[in-house]
Amino acid sequence: MDTKMEEVLKFELKEILEGMTSSSGGSSEQSVSGRPEKSVARGGENAEEPREGGQESVVVEKRGDFAAGCRWTIGQFTKTKARTLWSRYFEVGGYDCRLLVYPKGDSQALPGYFSIYLQITDPRGSSSSKWDCFASYRLCIVNQNDDSKSIQRDSWHRFSSKKKSHGWCDFTPSSTILDAKSGLLSNDSMVITADILVLHESVSFSRDIDFQAVAAPVPDVLSGKFTWKVQNFSLFKEMIKTQKIMSPVFPAGECNLRISVYQSSVNGVEYLSMCLESKDTEKSAVQEKSCWCLFRMSVLNQRAGSNHMHRDSYGRFAADNKSGDNTSLGWNDYMKMSDFLSQDMGYLVDDTATFCASFHVIKETNSFSKNAGQLIGRGNARKSDGHLGKFTWRIENFTRLKDLLKKRKITGLCVKSKRFQIGNRDCRLIVYPR
């Protein structure tokens, strides 16, 4: 047989055997005692299209359609000169996943740190198409001498066409890995594992066109309803005890909001917690974007004739809390976890839960001018020294807001204006509609 042909056949046979190993399940070792080291996971620099590679062996263990474990062995680790290493892609929940490492750290890392990221892309569309998916994940450098001393960290992120990578620039000091006694290298090989859960979800959004601005070319959404259906909730049942699942964002006035769900212990009782969060999806030239919002959050009951769970609240949302506004409003004790999980109650049916947020944002305009007059004293006028100004706040469709409050039997509610500053003091106007 021709030598070249024999080499090709051997290569193809090797690929088939590796595929059989993957389908029969790889090592499910994970493990580490105690709480993981806390660190903020974030997007990786140059992680979109790494330019270099390394020797590798990847074994993937499928755990259903939306969960998988990956075991990546990097050979000749200390000999590689590559700045970036990446694993091959593997599929989880219909998305392509791979791991990225920077042995000497990426540009965001402190000197002497090892960086590692998870990257997720959508194979069904081009790089310019819009998509997003929520994933919870754990990345781990395996201690090959003592599994309990492995280094692992957990995080969660909503991946999208704009934010494909998430992880840690300061995962661990490189010196720890290179220490011969650490057990993180064996025969110059490093083993990295990843455990990934992808949320199976669908969303719908409707806007109330009766109360929208008509003068602007692209009017803000002032009133609407966002529905988020989670179809594999049990997969995240343990995860939400320490982390949270988050919906895609939806527009509300000047802000983008999302639903966040997690579990809390209040006075020894476990509760399903739910809140509405503001999320700045892109940088804007508009300073201190915010909106005042009356909202209702619901867990829909899927049994015919049964009542949904509703709770109402209100507040001014902003992309950050620098102006003293809220980035998150909701309830740690939204409803008892036992009621939510009970098969008899009807909130969780066939592993599916449906969360909903309906909202009304006031349409408002304001203007502010400092030194809008003169200070008068003892008959002599003098120029203002910055302690005088005029703030004008206009709220449109005010009766609509009052009608909503009356319908929902909400009293004592106050509406706060955007902030303005006089004499280095932050000020607001407050209105009580009822």
Short mmCIF file of C-alpha atoms in Angstrom, two decimals:
data_model
loop_
_atom_site.label_atom_id
_atom_site.label_comp_id
_atom_site.label_asym_id
_atom_site.label_seq_id
_atom_site.Cartn_x
_atom_site.Cartn_y
_atom_site.Cartn_z
CA MET A 1 0.00 0.00 0.00
CA ASP A 2 1.24 3.45 -0.80
CA THR A 3 2.89 5.02 2.26
CA LYS A 4 0.95 8.31 1.96
CA MET A 5 -2.34 6.44 1.64
CA GLU A 6 -1.47 4.36 4.72
CA GLU A 7 -0.81 7.54 6.72
CA VAL A 8 -4.17 9.00 5.68
CA LEU A 9 -6.01 5.81 6.73
CA LYS A 10 -4.26 5.79 10.10
CA PHE A 11 -5.21 9.44 10.64
CA GLU A 12 -8.86 8.77 9.77
CA LEU A 13 -8.96 5.74 12.08
CA LYS A 14 -7.52 7.82 14.91
CA GLU A 15 -10.26 10.45 14.42
CA ILE A 16 -12.96 7.73 14.50
CA LEU A 17 -11.57 6.24 17.72
CA GLU A 18 -11.44 9.68 19.34
CA GLY A 19 -15.07 10.22 18.32
CA MET A 20 -16.04 6.89 19.92
CA THR A 21 -14.27 7.93 23.11
CA SER A 22 -16.18 11.21 23.17
CA SER A 23 -19.57 9.59 22.58
CA SER A 24 -19.04 6.99 25.30
CA GLY A 25 -18.29 9.71 27.84
CA GLY A 26 -15.06 11.24 28.99
CA SER A 27 -13.76 11.56 32.48
CA SER A 28 -16.26 13.24 34.76
CA GLU A 29 -13.71 14.20 37.38
CA GLN A 30 -14.39 17.62 38.74
CA SER A 31 -13.69 18.47 42.04
CA VAL A 32 -12.52 20.55 44.62
CA SER A 33 -13.42 20.92 48.25
CA GLY A 34 -14.50 24.22 49.76
CA ARG A 35 -15.82 27.38 48.12
CA PRO A 36 -14.14 28.52 44.90
CA GLU A 37 -11.97 31.59 44.97
CA LYS A 38 -14.06 34.65 44.23
CA SER A 39 -13.17 36.69 41.18
CA VAL A 40 -15.01 38.67 38.56
CA ALA A 41 -15.19 36.91 35.23
CA ARG A 42 -15.13 39.12 32.18
CA GLY A 43 -14.59 39.17 28.44
CA GLY A 44 -11.19 38.27 27.06
CA GLU A 45 -8.89 40.45 25.00
CA ASN A 46 -8.07 39.00 21.56
CA ALA A 47 -10.24 36.02 22.42
CA GLU A 48 -12.41 36.37 19.35
CA GLU A 49 -9.86 35.11 16.83
CA PRO A 50 -6.75 33.66 18.51
CA ARG A 51 -3.78 33.53 16.20
CA GLU A 52 -1.84 30.62 17.65
CA GLY A 53 -2.40 27.08 18.86
CA GLY A 54 -0.85 24.11 20.65
CA GLN A 55 -0.87 20.36 20.93
CA GLU A 56 -4.13 19.16 22.39
CA SER A 57 -6.50 16.31 23.13
CA VAL A 58 -10.16 17.08 23.85
CA VAL A 59 -12.72 14.63 25.26
CA VAL A 60 -16.33 15.78 25.50
CA GLU A 61 -18.99 14.17 27.70
CA LYS A 62 -22.55 15.01 26.63
CA ARG A 63 -25.01 15.27 29.52
CA GLY A 64 -28.21 15.81 27.57
CA ASP A 65 -28.95 18.44 24.94
CA PHE A 66 -28.01 21.47 27.05
CA ALA A 67 -25.15 20.29 29.28
CA ALA A 68 -21.67 18.95 28.66
CA GLY A 69 -18.29 18.42 30.23
CA CYS A 70 -15.01 18.94 28.40
CA ARG A 71 -11.56 17.61 29.34
CA TRP A 72 -8.74 19.35 27.46
CA THR A 73 -5.17 18.06 27.74
CA ILE A 74 -2.42 20.44 26.61
CA GLY A 75 0.84 18.65 25.95
CA GLN A 76 4.35 20.15 26.13
CA PHE A 77 2.94 23.12 28.00
CA THR A 78 6.24 24.68 29.12
CA LYS A 79 7.73 24.33 25.64
CA THR A 80 5.03 26.21 23.79
CA LYS A 81 5.84 29.74 22.70
CA ALA A 82 2.28 30.51 21.63
CA ARG A 83 0.68 33.53 23.27
CA THR A 84 -2.78 31.99 22.87
CA LEU A 85 -3.95 28.37 22.93
CA TRP A 86 -7.46 27.18 22.11
CA SER A 87 -9.30 23.89 22.15
CA ARG A 88 -11.34 22.55 19.27
CA TYR A 89 -15.03 23.47 19.17
CA PHE A 90 -17.64 21.21 20.80
CA GLU A 91 -21.42 21.60 20.76
CA VAL A 92 -23.64 22.42 23.77
CA GLY A 93 -27.28 23.40 23.41
CA GLY A 94 -26.90 24.06 19.70
CA TYR A 95 -23.95 26.44 20.21
CA ASP A 96 -20.25 25.98 19.46
CA CYS A 97 -18.03 26.19 22.54
CA ARG A 98 -14.27 26.21 23.01
CA LEU A 99 -11.70 27.12 25.67
CA LEU A 100 -9.03 29.81 25.30
CA VAL A 101 -5.92 30.20 27.46
CA TYR A 102 -3.13 32.74 27.62
CA PRO A 103 -0.20 31.01 29.36
CA LYS A 104 1.47 34.35 30.11
CA GLY A 105 -1.75 36.30 30.57
CA ASP A 106 -3.65 38.54 28.20
CA SER A 107 -3.35 42.34 28.06
CA GLN A 108 -5.78 42.76 30.99
CA ALA A 109 -3.87 40.44 33.32
CA LEU A 110 -1.39 41.47 35.97
CA PRO A 111 2.17 40.35 35.17
CA GLY A 112 2.71 36.69 35.94
CA TYR A 113 -0.91 35.51 35.72
CA PHE A 114 -2.53 32.76 33.65
CA SER A 115 -5.73 33.76 31.77
CA ILE A 116 -8.53 31.43 30.72
CA TYR A 117 -11.85 32.02 28.93
CA LEU A 118 -14.90 30.21 27.61
CA GLN A 119 -15.96 31.25 24.12
CA ILE A 120 -19.42 30.51 22.67
CA THR A 121 -20.55 31.19 19.11
CA ASP A 122 -23.70 30.49 17.13
CA PRO A 123 -22.98 28.14 14.20
CA ARG A 124 -26.36 28.91 12.63
CA GLY A 125 -25.57 32.47 11.58
CA SER A 126 -22.80 34.74 10.38
CA SER A 127 -20.59 36.70 12.74
CA SER A 128 -22.71 39.79 12.14
CA SER A 129 -26.06 38.16 13.00
CA LYS A 130 -27.68 38.90 16.34
CA TRP A 131 -27.95 36.04 18.81
CA ASP A 132 -27.46 35.44 22.51
CA CYS A 133 -27.55 32.57 24.99
CA PHE A 134 -27.21 32.29 28.74
CA ALA A 135 -24.70 29.81 30.15
CA SER A 136 -23.45 28.81 33.58
CA TYR A 137 -19.97 27.31 33.60
CA ARG A 138 -17.07 26.07 35.69
CA LEU A 139 -13.45 26.12 34.53
CA CYS A 140 -10.84 24.06 36.34
CA ILE A 141 -7.11 23.33 36.12
CA VAL A 142 -6.89 19.76 37.39
CA ASN A 143 -4.35 18.83 40.06
CA GLN A 144 -3.14 15.52 38.68
CA ASN A 145 -1.72 14.40 42.04
CA ASP A 146 -4.55 15.44 44.35
CA ASP A 147 -7.89 16.29 42.77
CA SER A 148 -9.03 18.14 45.90
CA LYS A 149 -6.31 20.74 45.23
CA SER A 150 -7.51 21.55 41.72
CA ILE A 151 -8.09 25.22 40.92
CA GLN A 152 -11.63 26.00 39.78
CA ARG A 153 -13.93 28.97 39.38
CA ASP A 154 -17.60 29.34 38.52
CA SER A 155 -19.41 32.07 36.66
CA TRP A 156 -22.36 32.81 34.41
CA HIS A 157 -22.80 35.07 31.42
CA ARG A 158 -25.15 35.92 28.57
CA PHE A 159 -23.01 35.34 25.49
CA SER A 160 -23.85 37.17 22.26
CA SER A 161 -22.50 38.11 18.85
CA LYS A 162 -20.86 41.12 20.55
CA LYS A 163 -19.62 39.31 23.68
CA LYS A 164 -18.50 35.81 22.74
CA SER A 165 -15.88 35.28 25.45
CA HIS A 166 -16.02 35.32 29.24
CA GLY A 167 -13.61 34.21 31.93
CA TRP A 168 -10.69 35.34 34.06
CA CYS A 169 -7.58 37.29 33.14
CA ASP A 170 -6.17 36.46 36.62
CA PHE A 171 -7.22 32.82 36.93
CA THR A 172 -4.08 31.81 38.84
CA PRO A 173 -0.41 32.88 39.07
CA SER A 174 1.72 31.24 36.39
CA SER A 175 4.30 30.38 39.07
CA THR A 176 1.72 28.14 40.76
CA ILE A 177 1.29 26.14 37.57
CA LEU A 178 5.02 25.86 36.93
CA ASP A 179 5.80 24.75 40.50
CA ALA A 180 6.88 21.11 40.20
CA LYS A 181 5.22 20.31 43.53
CA SER A 182 1.86 21.83 42.60
CA GLY A 183 0.63 18.83 40.63
CA LEU A 184 -0.88 21.03 37.93
CA LEU A 185 1.61 19.72 35.35
CA SER A 186 2.37 16.04 34.82
CA ASN A 187 4.91 15.04 32.18
CA ASP A 188 4.63 18.66 31.01
CA SER A 189 0.91 18.22 30.31
CA MET A 190 -1.88 20.39 31.71
CA VAL A 191 -5.48 19.20 32.05
CA ILE A 192 -8.31 21.76 31.94
CA THR A 193 -11.94 20.79 32.46
CA ALA A 194 -15.09 22.76 31.71
CA ASP A 195 -18.65 22.07 32.86
CA ILE A 196 -21.21 24.03 30.85
CA LEU A 197 -24.99 24.47 31.18
CA VAL A 198 -26.91 26.32 28.45
CA LEU A 199 -30.35 27.76 29.19
CA HIS A 200 -33.16 26.54 26.91
CA GLU A 201 -35.38 29.60 26.59
CA SER A 202 -37.78 31.57 24.44
CA VAL A 203 -39.03 35.15 24.75
CA SER A 204 -41.82 37.36 23.48
CA PHE A 205 -42.25 41.12 23.73
CA SER A 206 -45.22 43.36 23.02
CA ARG A 207 -45.49 47.11 23.34
CA ASP A 208 -48.57 49.13 24.19
CA ILE A 209 -48.79 51.42 21.15
CA ASP A 210 -51.60 53.51 22.63
CA PHE A 211 -49.22 55.39 24.88
CA GLN A 212 -46.08 55.75 22.78
CA ALA A 213 -44.45 58.96 21.70
CA VAL A 214 -45.24 59.75 18.08
CA ALA A 215 -43.06 62.78 17.45
CA ALA A 216 -39.69 61.02 17.62
CA PRO A 217 -38.47 59.03 14.58
CA VAL A 218 -37.76 56.01 16.83
CA PRO A 219 -40.02 56.38 19.87
CA ASP A 220 -39.04 54.96 23.24
CA VAL A 221 -41.03 51.97 24.44
CA LEU A 222 -43.03 53.42 27.31
CA SER A 223 -45.41 50.58 28.04
CA GLY A 224 -45.17 46.87 27.26
CA LYS A 225 -44.93 43.27 28.37
CA PHE A 226 -41.94 40.92 28.27
CA THR A 227 -42.43 37.16 28.67
CA TRP A 228 -39.53 34.77 29.29
CA LYS A 229 -40.04 31.01 29.16
CA VAL A 230 -37.34 28.77 30.70
CA GLN A 231 -37.69 25.21 29.43
CA ASN A 232 -34.98 23.36 31.38
CA PHE A 233 -35.26 24.91 34.83
CA SER A 234 -34.20 21.78 36.75
CA LEU A 235 -30.78 21.95 35.10
CA PHE A 236 -30.20 25.25 36.94
CA LYS A 237 -31.93 24.31 40.20
CA GLU A 238 -28.64 23.96 42.10
CA MET A 239 -26.92 26.77 40.24
CA ILE A 240 -29.42 29.46 41.34
CA LYS A 241 -28.57 28.81 44.99
CA THR A 242 -25.30 30.69 44.48
CA GLN A 243 -25.69 32.34 41.06
CA LYS A 244 -28.60 33.63 38.99
CA ILE A 245 -30.19 33.17 35.60
CA MET A 246 -30.90 36.26 33.52
CA SER A 247 -33.20 36.89 30.59
CA PRO A 248 -32.30 38.74 27.39
CA VAL A 249 -32.78 42.50 27.64
CA PHE A 250 -35.82 44.44 26.48
CA PRO A 251 -36.26 48.21 25.96
CA ALA A 252 -38.06 50.42 28.49
CA GLY A 253 -37.76 54.16 28.00
CA GLU A 254 -34.09 55.15 27.90
CA CYS A 255 -33.03 51.89 29.57
CA ASN A 256 -32.64 48.22 28.74
CA LEU A 257 -34.06 45.92 31.40
CA ARG A 258 -33.90 42.18 32.08
CA ILE A 259 -35.43 39.66 34.49
CA SER A 260 -33.15 38.00 37.02
CA VAL A 261 -34.10 34.85 38.98
CA TYR A 262 -32.22 33.22 41.86
CA GLN A 263 -32.78 31.56 45.25
CA SER A 264 -32.48 33.22 48.66
CA SER A 265 -32.84 32.17 52.27
CA VAL A 266 -34.97 34.61 54.29
CA ASN A 267 -35.41 33.87 58.01
CA GLY A 268 -34.52 30.23 57.38
CA VAL A 269 -37.05 29.80 54.57
CA GLU A 270 -35.98 29.25 50.94
CA TYR A 271 -37.54 31.67 48.49
CA LEU A 272 -37.56 32.18 44.75
CA SER A 273 -36.13 35.66 44.25
CA MET A 274 -36.95 37.78 41.23
CA CYS A 275 -35.92 41.26 40.23
CA LEU A 276 -35.80 43.65 37.31
CA GLU A 277 -32.30 44.86 36.39
CA SER A 278 -31.04 47.61 34.14
CA LYS A 279 -28.36 46.65 31.67
CA ASP A 280 -26.33 49.09 29.59
CA THR A 281 -25.86 47.11 26.37
CA GLU A 282 -23.76 49.72 24.60
CA LYS A 283 -22.04 52.99 25.33
CA SER A 284 -24.08 56.08 24.60
CA ALA A 285 -23.37 59.76 24.29
CA VAL A 286 -26.43 60.43 26.46
CA GLN A 287 -25.26 61.11 29.98
CA GLU A 288 -26.95 59.38 32.90
CA LYS A 289 -29.72 57.64 30.98
CA SER A 290 -32.53 56.64 33.30
CA CYS A 291 -36.26 55.99 33.41
CA TRP A 292 -38.94 55.94 36.10
CA CYS A 293 -40.89 52.73 35.83
CA LEU A 294 -44.00 51.20 37.40
CA PHE A 295 -43.74 47.44 36.89
CA ARG A 296 -45.40 44.13 37.69
CA MET A 297 -43.43 40.88 37.82
CA SER A 298 -45.29 37.60 37.45
CA VAL A 299 -44.79 33.85 37.52
CA LEU A 300 -47.47 32.43 35.24
CA ASN A 301 -49.53 29.46 36.39
CA GLN A 302 -49.76 26.88 33.63
CA ARG A 303 -52.81 25.05 34.97
CA ALA A 304 -56.14 26.13 33.51
CA GLY A 305 -58.22 28.18 35.91
CA SER A 306 -55.37 28.76 38.37
CA ASN A 307 -54.15 32.19 39.46
CA HIS A 308 -50.85 33.68 38.40
CA MET A 309 -48.43 35.10 40.97
CA HIS A 310 -48.06 38.91 40.72
CA ARG A 311 -46.10 41.54 42.62
CA ASP A 312 -45.89 45.27 41.86
CA SER A 313 -43.14 47.79 42.46
CA TYR A 314 -41.66 50.98 41.05
CA GLY A 315 -38.50 53.08 40.91
CA ARG A 316 -36.05 54.94 38.74
CA PHE A 317 -33.67 52.68 36.85
CA ALA A 318 -30.27 53.69 35.50
CA ALA A 319 -27.38 51.89 33.81
CA ASP A 320 -25.27 52.41 36.95
CA ASN A 321 -25.81 53.68 40.47
CA LYS A 322 -23.50 56.68 40.19
CA SER A 323 -26.50 59.02 40.16
CA GLY A 324 -28.08 57.30 43.14
CA ASP A 325 -30.67 55.50 40.99
CA ASN A 326 -31.41 51.78 41.04
CA THR A 327 -29.78 49.15 38.87
CA SER A 328 -31.96 46.41 40.35
CA LEU A 329 -35.41 46.33 41.97
CA GLY A 330 -37.39 43.30 43.11
CA TRP A 331 -37.89 40.79 45.89
CA ASN A 332 -35.61 38.32 47.67
CA ASP A 333 -38.80 36.69 49.01
CA TYR A 334 -40.89 36.77 45.84
CA MET A 335 -42.53 33.39 46.59
CA LYS A 336 -41.67 30.29 48.58
CA MET A 337 -39.44 27.90 46.70
CA SER A 338 -41.58 24.96 47.82
CA ASP A 339 -44.66 26.53 46.20
CA PHE A 340 -42.80 27.26 42.98
CA LEU A 341 -41.41 23.72 42.68
CA SER A 342 -44.59 21.90 43.76
CA GLN A 343 -46.12 19.85 40.94
CA ASP A 344 -49.59 20.56 42.35
CA MET A 345 -49.21 24.36 42.20
CA GLY A 346 -48.75 24.60 38.41
CA TYR A 347 -45.91 27.11 38.23
CA LEU A 348 -43.33 24.55 37.06
CA VAL A 349 -44.76 22.09 34.54
CA ASP A 350 -42.69 19.74 32.33
CA ASP A 351 -39.56 21.50 33.62
CA THR A 352 -40.87 24.79 32.16
CA ALA A 353 -41.43 28.04 34.04
CA THR A 354 -42.73 31.30 32.56
CA PHE A 355 -41.73 34.67 34.01
CA CYS A 356 -43.25 37.95 32.93
CA ALA A 357 -42.61 41.69 33.41
CA SER A 358 -45.16 44.32 32.40
CA PHE A 359 -44.13 47.95 32.74
CA HIS A 360 -45.17 51.56 32.34
CA VAL A 361 -42.46 54.21 31.94
CA ILE A 362 -43.39 57.86 32.38
CA LYS A 363 -42.71 60.07 29.39
CA GLU A 364 -40.74 62.95 30.81
CA THR A 365 -38.62 65.90 29.76
CA ASN A 366 -36.56 68.17 31.95
CA SER A 367 -34.34 71.19 31.67
CA PHE A 368 -31.92 72.72 34.11
CA SER A 369 -30.00 75.98 34.11
CA LYS A 370 -27.63 77.20 36.77
CA ASN A 371 -27.39 80.85 37.77
CA ALA A 372 -30.88 81.39 36.39
CA GLY A 373 -31.26 84.69 38.22
CA GLN A 374 -29.64 86.97 40.73
CA LEU A 375 -29.21 86.83 44.44
CA ILE A 376 -30.66 89.93 46.10
CA GLY A 377 -29.40 91.21 49.40
CA ARG A 378 -29.90 94.54 51.18
CA GLY A 379 -31.00 96.26 48.03
CA ASN A 380 -27.85 95.37 46.12
CA ALA A 381 -27.93 92.80 43.30
CA ARG A 382 -24.97 90.55 42.69
CA LYS A 383 -24.28 87.62 40.41
CA SER A 384 -25.09 84.12 41.58
CA ASP A 385 -22.22 81.99 42.85
CA GLY A 386 -23.60 78.64 41.64
CA HIS A 387 -26.10 78.19 44.44
CA LEU A 388 -29.04 79.25 42.32
CA GLY A 389 -30.70 77.48 39.40
CA LYS A 390 -33.95 76.40 37.81
CA PHE A 391 -35.10 72.84 37.15
CA THR A 392 -38.22 72.17 35.07
CA TRP A 393 -39.75 68.70 34.96
CA ARG A 394 -42.57 67.80 32.59
CA ILE A 395 -44.50 64.51 32.96
CA GLU A 396 -46.85 63.61 30.11
CA ASN A 397 -49.87 61.27 30.29
CA PHE A 398 -49.97 61.84 34.05
CA THR A 399 -53.60 60.73 34.32
CA ARG A 400 -52.64 57.40 32.71
CA LEU A 401 -50.22 56.79 35.59
CA LYS A 402 -52.89 57.71 38.15
CA ASP A 403 -55.36 55.32 36.52
CA LEU A 404 -52.85 52.47 36.67
CA LEU A 405 -52.16 53.12 40.36
CA LYS A 406 -55.88 53.17 41.12
CA LYS A 407 -56.47 49.95 39.14
CA ARG A 408 -53.69 48.14 40.99
CA LYS A 409 -54.70 49.67 44.34
CA ILE A 410 -51.24 51.15 44.89
CA THR A 411 -51.03 54.05 47.36
CA GLY A 412 -48.14 55.96 48.86
CA LEU A 413 -46.13 55.71 45.65
CA CYS A 414 -43.74 58.55 44.80
CA VAL A 415 -42.20 59.53 41.48
CA LYS A 416 -38.67 60.91 41.60
CA SER A 417 -37.19 63.15 38.92
CA LYS A 418 -33.73 62.84 37.51
CA ARG A 419 -31.14 64.45 39.70
CA PHE A 420 -29.78 67.96 39.31
CA GLN A 421 -27.05 69.72 41.26
CA ILE A 422 -27.10 73.04 43.10
CA GLY A 423 -24.24 74.21 45.28
CA ASN A 424 -22.53 70.81 44.95
CA ARG A 425 -25.65 69.15 46.33
CA ASP A 426 -27.68 66.49 44.51
CA CYS A 427 -31.35 67.40 44.33
CA ARG A 428 -34.56 65.84 42.98
CA LEU A 429 -38.21 66.66 42.78
CA ILE A 430 -40.64 64.12 44.27
CA VAL A 431 -44.31 63.82 43.30
CA TYR A 432 -46.97 61.70 45.02
CA PRO A 433 -49.66 60.98 42.35
CA ARG A 434 -52.13 59.63 44.94
#
